[in-house]
PDB file of C-alpha atoms in Angstrom:
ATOM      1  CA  UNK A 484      -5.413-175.178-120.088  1.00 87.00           C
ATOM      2  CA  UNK A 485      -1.800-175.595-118.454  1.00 88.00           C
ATOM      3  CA  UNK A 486      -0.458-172.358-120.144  1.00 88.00           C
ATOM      4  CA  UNK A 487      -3.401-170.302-119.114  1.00 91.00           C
ATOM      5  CA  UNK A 488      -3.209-171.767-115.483  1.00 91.00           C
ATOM      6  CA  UNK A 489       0.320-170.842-114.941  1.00 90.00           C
ATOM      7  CA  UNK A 490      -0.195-167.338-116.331  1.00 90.00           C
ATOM      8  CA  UNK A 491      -3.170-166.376-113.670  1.00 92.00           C
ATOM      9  CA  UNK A 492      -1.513-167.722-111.247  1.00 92.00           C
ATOM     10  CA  UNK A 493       1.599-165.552-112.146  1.00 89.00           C
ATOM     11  CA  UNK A 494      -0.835-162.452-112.718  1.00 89.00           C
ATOM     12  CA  UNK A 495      -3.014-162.520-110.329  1.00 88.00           C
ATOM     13  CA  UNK A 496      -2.821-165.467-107.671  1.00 89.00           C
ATOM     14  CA  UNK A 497      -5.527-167.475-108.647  1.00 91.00           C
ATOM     15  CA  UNK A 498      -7.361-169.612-108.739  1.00 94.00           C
ATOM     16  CA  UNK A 499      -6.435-170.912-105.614  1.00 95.00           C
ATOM     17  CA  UNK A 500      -6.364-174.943-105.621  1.00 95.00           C
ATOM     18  CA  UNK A 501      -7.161-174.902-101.827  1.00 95.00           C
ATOM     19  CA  UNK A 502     -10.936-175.291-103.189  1.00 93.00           C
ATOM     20  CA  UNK A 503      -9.725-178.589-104.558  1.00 93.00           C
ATOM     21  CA  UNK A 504      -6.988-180.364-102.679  1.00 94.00           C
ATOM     22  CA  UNK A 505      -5.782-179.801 -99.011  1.00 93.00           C
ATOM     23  CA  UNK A 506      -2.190-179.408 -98.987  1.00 95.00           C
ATOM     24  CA  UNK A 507       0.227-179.539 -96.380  1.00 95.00           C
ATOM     25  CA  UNK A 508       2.792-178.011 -98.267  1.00 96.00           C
ATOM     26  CA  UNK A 509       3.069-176.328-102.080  1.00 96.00           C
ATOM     27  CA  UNK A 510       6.428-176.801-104.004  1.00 97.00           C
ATOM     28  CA  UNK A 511       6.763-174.990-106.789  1.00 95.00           C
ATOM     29  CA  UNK A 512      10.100-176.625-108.753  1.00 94.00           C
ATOM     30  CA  UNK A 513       9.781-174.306-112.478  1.00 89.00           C
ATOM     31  CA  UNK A 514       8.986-170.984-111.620  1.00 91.00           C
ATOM     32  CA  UNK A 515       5.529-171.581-111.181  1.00 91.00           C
ATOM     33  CA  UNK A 516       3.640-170.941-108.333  1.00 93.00           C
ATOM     34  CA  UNK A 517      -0.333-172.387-107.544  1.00 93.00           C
ATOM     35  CA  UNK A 518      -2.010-170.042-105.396  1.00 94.00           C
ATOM     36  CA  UNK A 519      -2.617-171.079-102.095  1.00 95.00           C
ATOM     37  CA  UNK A 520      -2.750-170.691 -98.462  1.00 95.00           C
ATOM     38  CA  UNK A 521      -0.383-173.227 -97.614  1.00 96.00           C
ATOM     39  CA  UNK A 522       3.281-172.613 -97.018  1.00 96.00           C
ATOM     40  CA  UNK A 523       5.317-172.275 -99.712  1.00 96.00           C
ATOM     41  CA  UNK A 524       9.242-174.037-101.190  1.00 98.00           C
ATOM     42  CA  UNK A 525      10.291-172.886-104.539  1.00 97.00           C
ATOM     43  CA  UNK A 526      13.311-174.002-106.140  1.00 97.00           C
ATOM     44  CA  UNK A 527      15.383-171.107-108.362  1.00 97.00           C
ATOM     45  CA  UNK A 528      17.531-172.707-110.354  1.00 96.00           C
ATOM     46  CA  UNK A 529      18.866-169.479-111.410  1.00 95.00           C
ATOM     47  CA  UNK A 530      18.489-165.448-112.363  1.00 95.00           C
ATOM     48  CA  UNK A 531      20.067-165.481-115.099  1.00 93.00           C
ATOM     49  CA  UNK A 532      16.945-163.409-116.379  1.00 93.00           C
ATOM     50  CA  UNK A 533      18.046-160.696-113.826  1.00 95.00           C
ATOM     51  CA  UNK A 534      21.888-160.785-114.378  1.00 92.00           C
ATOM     52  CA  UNK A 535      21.499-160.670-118.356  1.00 91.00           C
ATOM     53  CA  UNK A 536      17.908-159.469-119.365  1.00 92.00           C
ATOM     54  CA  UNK A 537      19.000-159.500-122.975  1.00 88.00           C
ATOM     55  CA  UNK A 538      19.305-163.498-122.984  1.00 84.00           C
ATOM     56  CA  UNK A 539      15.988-163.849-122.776  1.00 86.00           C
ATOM     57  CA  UNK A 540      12.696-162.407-124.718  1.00 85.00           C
ATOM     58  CA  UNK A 541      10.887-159.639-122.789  1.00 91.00           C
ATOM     59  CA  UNK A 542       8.162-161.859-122.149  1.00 89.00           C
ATOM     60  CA  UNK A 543      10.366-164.162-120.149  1.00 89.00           C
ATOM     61  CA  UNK A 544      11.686-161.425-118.460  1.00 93.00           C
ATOM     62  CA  UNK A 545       8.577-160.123-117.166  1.00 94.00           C
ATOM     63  CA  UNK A 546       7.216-163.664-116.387  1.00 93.00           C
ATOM     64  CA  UNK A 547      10.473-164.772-114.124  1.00 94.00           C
ATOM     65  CA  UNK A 548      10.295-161.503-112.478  1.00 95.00           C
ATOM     66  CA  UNK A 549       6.700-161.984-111.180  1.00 94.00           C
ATOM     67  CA  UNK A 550       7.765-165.313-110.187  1.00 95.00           C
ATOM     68  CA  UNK A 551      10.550-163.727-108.283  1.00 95.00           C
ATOM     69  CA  UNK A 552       7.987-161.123-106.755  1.00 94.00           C
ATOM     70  CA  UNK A 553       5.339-164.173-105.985  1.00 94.00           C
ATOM     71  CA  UNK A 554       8.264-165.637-103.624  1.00 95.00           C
ATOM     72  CA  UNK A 555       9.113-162.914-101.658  1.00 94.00           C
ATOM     73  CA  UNK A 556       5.293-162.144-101.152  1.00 92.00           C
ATOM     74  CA  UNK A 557       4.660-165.114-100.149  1.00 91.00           C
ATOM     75  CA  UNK A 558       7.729-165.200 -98.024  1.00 94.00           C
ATOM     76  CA  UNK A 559       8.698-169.045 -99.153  1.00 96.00           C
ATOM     77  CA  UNK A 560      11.263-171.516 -98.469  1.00 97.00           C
ATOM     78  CA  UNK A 561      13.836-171.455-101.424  1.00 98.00           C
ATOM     79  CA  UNK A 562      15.362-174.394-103.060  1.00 98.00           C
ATOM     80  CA  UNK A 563      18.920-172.949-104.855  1.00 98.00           C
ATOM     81  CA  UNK A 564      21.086-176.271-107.047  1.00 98.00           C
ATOM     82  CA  UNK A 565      24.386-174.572-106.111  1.00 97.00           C
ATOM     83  CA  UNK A 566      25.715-171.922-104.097  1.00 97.00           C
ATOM     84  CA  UNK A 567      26.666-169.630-107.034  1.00 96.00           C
ATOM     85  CA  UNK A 568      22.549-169.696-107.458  1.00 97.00           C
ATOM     86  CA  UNK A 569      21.901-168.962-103.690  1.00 97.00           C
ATOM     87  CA  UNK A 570      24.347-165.322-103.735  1.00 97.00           C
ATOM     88  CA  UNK A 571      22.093-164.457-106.151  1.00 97.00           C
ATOM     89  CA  UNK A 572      18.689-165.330-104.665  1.00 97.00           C
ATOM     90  CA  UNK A 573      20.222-163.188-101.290  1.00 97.00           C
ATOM     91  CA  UNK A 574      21.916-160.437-103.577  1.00 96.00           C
ATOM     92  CA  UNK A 575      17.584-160.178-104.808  1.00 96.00           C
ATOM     93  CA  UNK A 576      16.387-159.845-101.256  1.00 95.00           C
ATOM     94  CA  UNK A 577      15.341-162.812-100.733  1.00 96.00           C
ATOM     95  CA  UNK A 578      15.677-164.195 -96.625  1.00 94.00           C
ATOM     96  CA  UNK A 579      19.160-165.977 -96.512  1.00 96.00           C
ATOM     97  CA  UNK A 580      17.667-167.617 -93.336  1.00 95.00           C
ATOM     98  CA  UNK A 581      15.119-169.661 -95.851  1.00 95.00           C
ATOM     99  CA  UNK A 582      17.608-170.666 -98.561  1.00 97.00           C
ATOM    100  CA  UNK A 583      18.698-174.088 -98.766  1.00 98.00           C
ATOM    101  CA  UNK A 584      21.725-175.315-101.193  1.00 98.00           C
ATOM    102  CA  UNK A 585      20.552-178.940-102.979  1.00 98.00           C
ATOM    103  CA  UNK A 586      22.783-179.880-105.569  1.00 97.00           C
ATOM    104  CA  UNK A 587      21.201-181.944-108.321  1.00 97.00           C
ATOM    105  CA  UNK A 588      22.102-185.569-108.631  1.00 97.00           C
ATOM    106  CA  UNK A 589      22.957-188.047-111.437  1.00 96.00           C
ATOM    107  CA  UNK A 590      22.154-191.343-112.061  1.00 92.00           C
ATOM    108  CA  UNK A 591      24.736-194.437-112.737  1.00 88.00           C
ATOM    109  CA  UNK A 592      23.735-196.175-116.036  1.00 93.00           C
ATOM    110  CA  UNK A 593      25.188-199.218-117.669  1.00 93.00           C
ATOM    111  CA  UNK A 594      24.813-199.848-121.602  1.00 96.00           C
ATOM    112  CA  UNK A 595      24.359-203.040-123.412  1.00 95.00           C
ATOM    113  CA  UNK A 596      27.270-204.405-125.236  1.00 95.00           C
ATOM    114  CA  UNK A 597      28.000-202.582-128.134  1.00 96.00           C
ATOM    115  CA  UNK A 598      25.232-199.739-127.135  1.00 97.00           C
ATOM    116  CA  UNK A 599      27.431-196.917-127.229  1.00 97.00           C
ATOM    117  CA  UNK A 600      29.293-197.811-130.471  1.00 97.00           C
ATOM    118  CA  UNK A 601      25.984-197.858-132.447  1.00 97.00           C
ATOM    119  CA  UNK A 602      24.785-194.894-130.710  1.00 97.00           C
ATOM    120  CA  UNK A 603      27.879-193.129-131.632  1.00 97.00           C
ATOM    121  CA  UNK A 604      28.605-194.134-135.012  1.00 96.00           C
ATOM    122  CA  UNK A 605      24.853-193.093-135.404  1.00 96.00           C
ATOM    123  CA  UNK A 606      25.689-189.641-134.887  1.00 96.00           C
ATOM    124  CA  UNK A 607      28.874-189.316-136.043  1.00 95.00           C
ATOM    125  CA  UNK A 608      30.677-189.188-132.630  1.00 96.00           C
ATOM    126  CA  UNK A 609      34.457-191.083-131.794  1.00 95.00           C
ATOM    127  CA  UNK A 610      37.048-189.948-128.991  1.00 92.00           C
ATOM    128  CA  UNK A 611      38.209-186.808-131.533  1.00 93.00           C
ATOM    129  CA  UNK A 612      34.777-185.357-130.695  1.00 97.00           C
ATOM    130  CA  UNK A 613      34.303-182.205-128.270  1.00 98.00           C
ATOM    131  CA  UNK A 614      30.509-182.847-127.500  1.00 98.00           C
ATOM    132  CA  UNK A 615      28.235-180.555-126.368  1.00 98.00           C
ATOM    133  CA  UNK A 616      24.746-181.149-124.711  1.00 97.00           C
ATOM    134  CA  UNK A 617      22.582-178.928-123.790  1.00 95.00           C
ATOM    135  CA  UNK A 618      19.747-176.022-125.075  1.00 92.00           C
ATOM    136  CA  UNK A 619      20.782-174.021-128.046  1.00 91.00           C
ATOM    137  CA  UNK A 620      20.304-170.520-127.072  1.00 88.00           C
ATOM    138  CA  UNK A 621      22.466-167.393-126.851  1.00 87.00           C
ATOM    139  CA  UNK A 622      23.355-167.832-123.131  1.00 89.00           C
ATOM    140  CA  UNK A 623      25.353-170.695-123.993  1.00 94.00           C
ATOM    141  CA  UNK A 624      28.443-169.282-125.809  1.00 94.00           C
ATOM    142  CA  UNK A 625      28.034-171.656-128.811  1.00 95.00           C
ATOM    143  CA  UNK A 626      29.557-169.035-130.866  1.00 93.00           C
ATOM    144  CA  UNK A 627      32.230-169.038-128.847  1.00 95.00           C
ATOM    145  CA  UNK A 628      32.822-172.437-129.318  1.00 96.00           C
ATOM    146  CA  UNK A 629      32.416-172.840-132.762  1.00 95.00           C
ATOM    147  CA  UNK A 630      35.073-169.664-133.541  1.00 95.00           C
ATOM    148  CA  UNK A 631      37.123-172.398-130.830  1.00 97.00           C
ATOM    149  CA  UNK A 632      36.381-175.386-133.093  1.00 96.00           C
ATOM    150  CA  UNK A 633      37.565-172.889-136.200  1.00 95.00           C
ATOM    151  CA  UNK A 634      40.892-173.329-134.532  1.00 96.00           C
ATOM    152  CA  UNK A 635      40.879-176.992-134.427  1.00 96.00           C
ATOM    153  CA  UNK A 636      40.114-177.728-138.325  1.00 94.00           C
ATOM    154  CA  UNK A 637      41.084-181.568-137.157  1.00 94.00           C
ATOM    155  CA  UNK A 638      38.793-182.161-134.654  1.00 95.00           C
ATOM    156  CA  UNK A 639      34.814-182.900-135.093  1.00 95.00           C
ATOM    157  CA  UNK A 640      32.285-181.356-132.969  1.00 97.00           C
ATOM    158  CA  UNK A 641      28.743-182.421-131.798  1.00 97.00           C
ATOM    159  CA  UNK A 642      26.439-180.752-130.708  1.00 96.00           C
ATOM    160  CA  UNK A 643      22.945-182.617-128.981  1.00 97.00           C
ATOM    161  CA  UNK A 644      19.961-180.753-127.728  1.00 92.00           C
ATOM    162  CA  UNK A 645      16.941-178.811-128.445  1.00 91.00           C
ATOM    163  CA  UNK A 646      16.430-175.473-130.026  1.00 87.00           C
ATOM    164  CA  UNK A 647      15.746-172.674-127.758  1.00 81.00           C
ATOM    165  CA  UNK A 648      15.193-169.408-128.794  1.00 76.00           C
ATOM    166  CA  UNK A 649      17.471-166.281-130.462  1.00 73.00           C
ATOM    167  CA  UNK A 650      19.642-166.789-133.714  1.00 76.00           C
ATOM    168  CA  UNK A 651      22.327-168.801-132.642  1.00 82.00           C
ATOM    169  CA  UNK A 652      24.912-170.422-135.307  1.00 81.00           C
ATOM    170  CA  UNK A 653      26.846-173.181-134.491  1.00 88.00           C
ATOM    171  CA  UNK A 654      29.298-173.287-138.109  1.00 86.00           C
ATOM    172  CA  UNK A 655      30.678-176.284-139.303  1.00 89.00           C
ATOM    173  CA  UNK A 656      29.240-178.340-136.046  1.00 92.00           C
ATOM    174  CA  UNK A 657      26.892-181.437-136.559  1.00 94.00           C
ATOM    175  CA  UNK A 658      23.828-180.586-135.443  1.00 93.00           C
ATOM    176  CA  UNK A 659      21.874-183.483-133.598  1.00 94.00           C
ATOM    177  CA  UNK A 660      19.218-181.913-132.120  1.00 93.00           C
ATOM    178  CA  UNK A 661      16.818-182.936-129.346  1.00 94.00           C
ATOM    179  CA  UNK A 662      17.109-186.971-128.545  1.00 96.00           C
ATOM    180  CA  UNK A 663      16.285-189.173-125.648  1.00 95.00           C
ATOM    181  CA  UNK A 664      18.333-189.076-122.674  1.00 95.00           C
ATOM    182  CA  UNK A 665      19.570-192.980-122.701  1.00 96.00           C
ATOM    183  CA  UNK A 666      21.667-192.127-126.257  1.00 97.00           C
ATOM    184  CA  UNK A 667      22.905-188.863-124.906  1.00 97.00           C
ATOM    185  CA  UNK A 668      24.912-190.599-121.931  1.00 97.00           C
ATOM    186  CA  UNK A 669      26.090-193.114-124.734  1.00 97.00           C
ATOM    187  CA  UNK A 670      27.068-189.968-126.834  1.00 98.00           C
ATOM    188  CA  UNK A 671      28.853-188.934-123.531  1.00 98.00           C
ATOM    189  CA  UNK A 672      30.399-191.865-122.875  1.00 97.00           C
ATOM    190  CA  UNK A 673      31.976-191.804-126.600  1.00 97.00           C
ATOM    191  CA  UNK A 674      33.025-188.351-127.090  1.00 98.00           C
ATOM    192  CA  UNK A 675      36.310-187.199-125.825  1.00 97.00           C
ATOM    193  CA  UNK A 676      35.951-184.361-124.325  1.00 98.00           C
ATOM    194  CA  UNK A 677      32.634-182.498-123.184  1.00 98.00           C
ATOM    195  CA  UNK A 678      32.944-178.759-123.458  1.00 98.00           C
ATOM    196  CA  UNK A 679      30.105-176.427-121.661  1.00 98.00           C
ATOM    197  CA  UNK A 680      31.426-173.076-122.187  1.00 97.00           C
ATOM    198  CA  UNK A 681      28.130-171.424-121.058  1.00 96.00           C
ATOM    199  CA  UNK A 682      28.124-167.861-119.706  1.00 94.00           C
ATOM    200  CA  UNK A 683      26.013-168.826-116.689  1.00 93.00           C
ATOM    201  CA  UNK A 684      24.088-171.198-115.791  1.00 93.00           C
ATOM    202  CA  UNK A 685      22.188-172.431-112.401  1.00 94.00           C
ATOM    203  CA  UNK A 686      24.062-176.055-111.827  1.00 96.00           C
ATOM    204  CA  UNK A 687      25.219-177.482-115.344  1.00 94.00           C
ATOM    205  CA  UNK A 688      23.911-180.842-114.994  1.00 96.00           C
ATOM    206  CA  UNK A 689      25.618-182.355-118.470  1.00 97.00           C
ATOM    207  CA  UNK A 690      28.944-181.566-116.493  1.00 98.00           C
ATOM    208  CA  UNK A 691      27.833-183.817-113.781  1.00 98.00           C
ATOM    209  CA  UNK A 692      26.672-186.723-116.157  1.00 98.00           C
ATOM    210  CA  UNK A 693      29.855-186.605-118.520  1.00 98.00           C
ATOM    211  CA  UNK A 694      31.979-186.640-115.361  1.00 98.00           C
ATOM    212  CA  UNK A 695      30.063-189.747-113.723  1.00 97.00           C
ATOM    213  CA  UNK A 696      30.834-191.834-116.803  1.00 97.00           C
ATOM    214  CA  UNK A 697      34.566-190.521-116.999  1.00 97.00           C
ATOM    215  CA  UNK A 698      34.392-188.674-119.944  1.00 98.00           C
ATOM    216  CA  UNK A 699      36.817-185.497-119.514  1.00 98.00           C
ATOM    217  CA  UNK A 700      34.788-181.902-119.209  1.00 98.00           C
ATOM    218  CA  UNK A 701      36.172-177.996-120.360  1.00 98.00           C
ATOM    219  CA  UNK A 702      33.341-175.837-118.835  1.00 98.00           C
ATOM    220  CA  UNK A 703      33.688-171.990-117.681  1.00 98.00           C
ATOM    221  CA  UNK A 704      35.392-170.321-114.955  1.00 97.00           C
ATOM    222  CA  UNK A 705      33.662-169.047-112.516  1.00 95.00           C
ATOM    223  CA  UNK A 706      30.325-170.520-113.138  1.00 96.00           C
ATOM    224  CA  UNK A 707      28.069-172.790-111.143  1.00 96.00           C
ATOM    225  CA  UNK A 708      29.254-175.455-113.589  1.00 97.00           C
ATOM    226  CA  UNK A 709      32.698-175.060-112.738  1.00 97.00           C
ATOM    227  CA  UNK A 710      32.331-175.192-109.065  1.00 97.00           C
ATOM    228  CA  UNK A 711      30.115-178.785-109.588  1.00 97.00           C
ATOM    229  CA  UNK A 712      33.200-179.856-111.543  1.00 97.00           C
ATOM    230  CA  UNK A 713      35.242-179.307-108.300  1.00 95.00           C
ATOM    231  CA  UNK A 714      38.650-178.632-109.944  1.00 94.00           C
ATOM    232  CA  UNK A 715      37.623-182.498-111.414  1.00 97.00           C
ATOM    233  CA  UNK A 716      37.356-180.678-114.786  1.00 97.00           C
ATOM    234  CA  UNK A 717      38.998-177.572-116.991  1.00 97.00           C
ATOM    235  CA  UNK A 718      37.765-174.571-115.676  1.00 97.00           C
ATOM    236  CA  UNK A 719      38.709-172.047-118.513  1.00 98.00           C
ATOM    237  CA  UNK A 720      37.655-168.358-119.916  1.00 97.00           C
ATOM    238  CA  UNK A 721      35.289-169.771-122.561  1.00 97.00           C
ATOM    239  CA  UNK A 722      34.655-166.092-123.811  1.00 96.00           C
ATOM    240  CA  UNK A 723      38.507-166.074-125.341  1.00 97.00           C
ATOM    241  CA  UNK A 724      38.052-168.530-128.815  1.00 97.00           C
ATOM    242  CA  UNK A 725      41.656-169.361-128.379  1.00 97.00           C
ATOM    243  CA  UNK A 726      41.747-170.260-124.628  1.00 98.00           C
ATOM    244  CA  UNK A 727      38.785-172.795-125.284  1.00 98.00           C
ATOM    245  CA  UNK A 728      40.562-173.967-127.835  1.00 98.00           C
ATOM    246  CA  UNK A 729      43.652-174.677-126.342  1.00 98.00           C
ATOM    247  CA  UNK A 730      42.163-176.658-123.519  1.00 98.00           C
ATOM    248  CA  UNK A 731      39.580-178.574-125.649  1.00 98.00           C
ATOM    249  CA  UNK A 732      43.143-179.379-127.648  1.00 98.00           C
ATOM    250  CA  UNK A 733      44.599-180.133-124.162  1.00 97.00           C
ATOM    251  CA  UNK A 734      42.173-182.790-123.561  1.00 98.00           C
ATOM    252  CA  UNK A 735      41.945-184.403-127.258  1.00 97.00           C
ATOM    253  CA  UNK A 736      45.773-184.498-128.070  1.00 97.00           C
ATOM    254  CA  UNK A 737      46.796-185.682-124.408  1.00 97.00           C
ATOM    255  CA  UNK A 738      45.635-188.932-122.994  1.00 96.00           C
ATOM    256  CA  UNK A 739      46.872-188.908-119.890  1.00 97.00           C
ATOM    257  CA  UNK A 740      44.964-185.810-119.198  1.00 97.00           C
ATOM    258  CA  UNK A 741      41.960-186.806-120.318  1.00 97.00           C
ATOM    259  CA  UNK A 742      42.581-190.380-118.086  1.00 97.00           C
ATOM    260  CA  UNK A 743      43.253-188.465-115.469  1.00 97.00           C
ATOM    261  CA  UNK A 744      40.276-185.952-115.951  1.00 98.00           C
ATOM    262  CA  UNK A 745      38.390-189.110-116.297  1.00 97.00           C
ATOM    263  CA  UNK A 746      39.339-190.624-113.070  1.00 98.00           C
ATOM    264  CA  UNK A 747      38.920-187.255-110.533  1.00 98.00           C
ATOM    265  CA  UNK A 748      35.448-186.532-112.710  1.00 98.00           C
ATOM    266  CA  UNK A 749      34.115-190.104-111.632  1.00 97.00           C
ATOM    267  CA  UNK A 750      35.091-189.379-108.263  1.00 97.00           C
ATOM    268  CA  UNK A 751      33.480-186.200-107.636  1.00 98.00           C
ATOM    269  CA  UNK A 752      30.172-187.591-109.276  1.00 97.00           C
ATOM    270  CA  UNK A 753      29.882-189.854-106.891  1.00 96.00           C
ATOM    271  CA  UNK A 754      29.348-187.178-104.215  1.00 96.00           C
ATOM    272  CA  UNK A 755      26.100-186.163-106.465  1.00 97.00           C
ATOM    273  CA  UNK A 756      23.298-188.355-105.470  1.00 96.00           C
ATOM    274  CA  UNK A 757      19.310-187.494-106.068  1.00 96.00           C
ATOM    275  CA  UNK A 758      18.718-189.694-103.277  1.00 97.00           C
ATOM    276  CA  UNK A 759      20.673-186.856-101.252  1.00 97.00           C
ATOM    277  CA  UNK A 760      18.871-184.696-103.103  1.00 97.00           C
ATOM    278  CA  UNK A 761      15.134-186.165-102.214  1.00 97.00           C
ATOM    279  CA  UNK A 762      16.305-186.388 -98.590  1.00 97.00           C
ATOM    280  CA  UNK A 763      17.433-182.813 -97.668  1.00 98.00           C
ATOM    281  CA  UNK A 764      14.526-181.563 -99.673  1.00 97.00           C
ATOM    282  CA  UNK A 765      12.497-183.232 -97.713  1.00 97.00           C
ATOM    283  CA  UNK A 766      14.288-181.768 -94.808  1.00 97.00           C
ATOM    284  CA  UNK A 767      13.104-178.097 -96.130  1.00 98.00           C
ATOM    285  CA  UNK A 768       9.548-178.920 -96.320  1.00 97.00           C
ATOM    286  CA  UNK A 769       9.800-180.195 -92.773  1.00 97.00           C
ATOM    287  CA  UNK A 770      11.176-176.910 -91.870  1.00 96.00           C
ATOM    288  CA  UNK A 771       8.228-174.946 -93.568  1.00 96.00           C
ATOM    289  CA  UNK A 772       5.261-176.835 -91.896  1.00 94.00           C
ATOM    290  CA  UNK A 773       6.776-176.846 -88.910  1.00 90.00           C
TER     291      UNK A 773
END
């Protein structure tokens, strides 16, 4: 079984799938890694299980951190999604010399007429709406931005995407939950304003998708989210209620700044392509057979 394979090969290395397949090369892209004798890429898309243990149950914790151990030992190449990511991989010891930045990419999409209208009347979304899209789990400051929203009595907010784990309460927000990726873009592409005030995260890909279809993006200063905005978004302190609040006001109450926000977010999505990303990834296993 999956679950059982992944936890030998985090306890104890085996069994090794060299007694099946030959590979050239062993990627291991979600902090799994097969036992083997071939060289090794893994792809850390962020220790946020080192930085903040409490985020995460003590079984993650002592899963990731084998991980972590598995790719030192076996002295791989490391895939990092931004550079905020990479500090921390060399601030862990691993060899700065076999870390690679690879952003993520996004994809253009184009709706059918009238396919974001249904999709947003569906769930109760117009261009009032601060959206947010992502996991709902205690690393993500939804708290924090519903004691915002508290502020902002007028204005609606969304919020689309599975249940992680931890108590997290997201008052007076409608809760969508866990849909299919083509409705959250609509839902993106309807809101008017997407707010990811996460307390770290590893790239922020929702901030990436929002901005490639124009819609205007609050995330958090200082995070790996902000620096894929590229000053193309509001880059606030998300851990001050009234400082998110103000800016997610910002962006409802003045259209020009969210047109504007619009415009520089398309632009900067465009530099964000997965066939860059398939390309200079293949560039690292190159580098490791070599």
């Amino acid at each position: 079984p999956g679950r059982m394979l992944h936890q030998t090969w985090n306890l104890a290395s085996m069994p090794s799938i060299d007694r099946w397949v030959e590979p050239e090369i062993v990627h291991a892209p979600a902090f799994s890694m097969p036992a083997s004798r071939a060289p090794a890429v893994a792809t850390i898309h962020d220790l946020a299980f080192v930085r903040h243990p409490e985020w995460f149950t003590p079984h993650g914790v002592a899963y990731l951190g084998r991980f972590l151990e598995r790719v030192k030992d076996r002295r791989a190449w490391v895939i990092a999604p931004s550079q905020h990511t990479a500090d921390d991989c060399v601030a862990v010891g691993l060899d700065a010399s076999r870390l690679t930045v690879i952003p993520w990419g996004v994809d253009a999409i184009e709706f059918e007429p009238g396919e974001v209208e249904a999709t947003a009347g569906e769930h109760g979304v117009d261009d009032d709406t601060a959206l947010y899209v992502g996991t709902v789990e205690p690393r993500k400051n939804l708290d924090g931005l519903a004691r915002a929203m508290r502020r902002l009595p007028h204005r609606n907010l969304v919020v689309v995407g599975p249940v992680g784990w931890g108590d997290v309460a997201v008052d007076g927000a409608r809760l969508v939950g866990e849909i299919d990726n083509r409705a959250v873009r609509a839902l993106m592409a309807a809101a008017g304003v997407l707010v990811y005030p996460s307390h770290f995260e590893g790239f922020g890909l929702p901030v990436l998708e929002a901005m490639a279809l124009g819609t205007a993006v609050v995330t958090t200063a200082g995070t790996s989210a902000a620096e894929v905005a590229g000053g193309a978004a509001l880059a606030v302190d998300t851990s001050s209620a009234e400082t998110l609040a103000e800016a997610i006001e910002a962006v409802l109450a003045d259209l020009q700044l969210r047109h504007d926000l619009g415009v520089e977010g398309r632009l900067r999505a465009r530099r964000f392509t997965w066939g860059d990303t398939a390309r200079l990834s293949l560039g690292v296993y190159e580098r490791a057979i070599a």
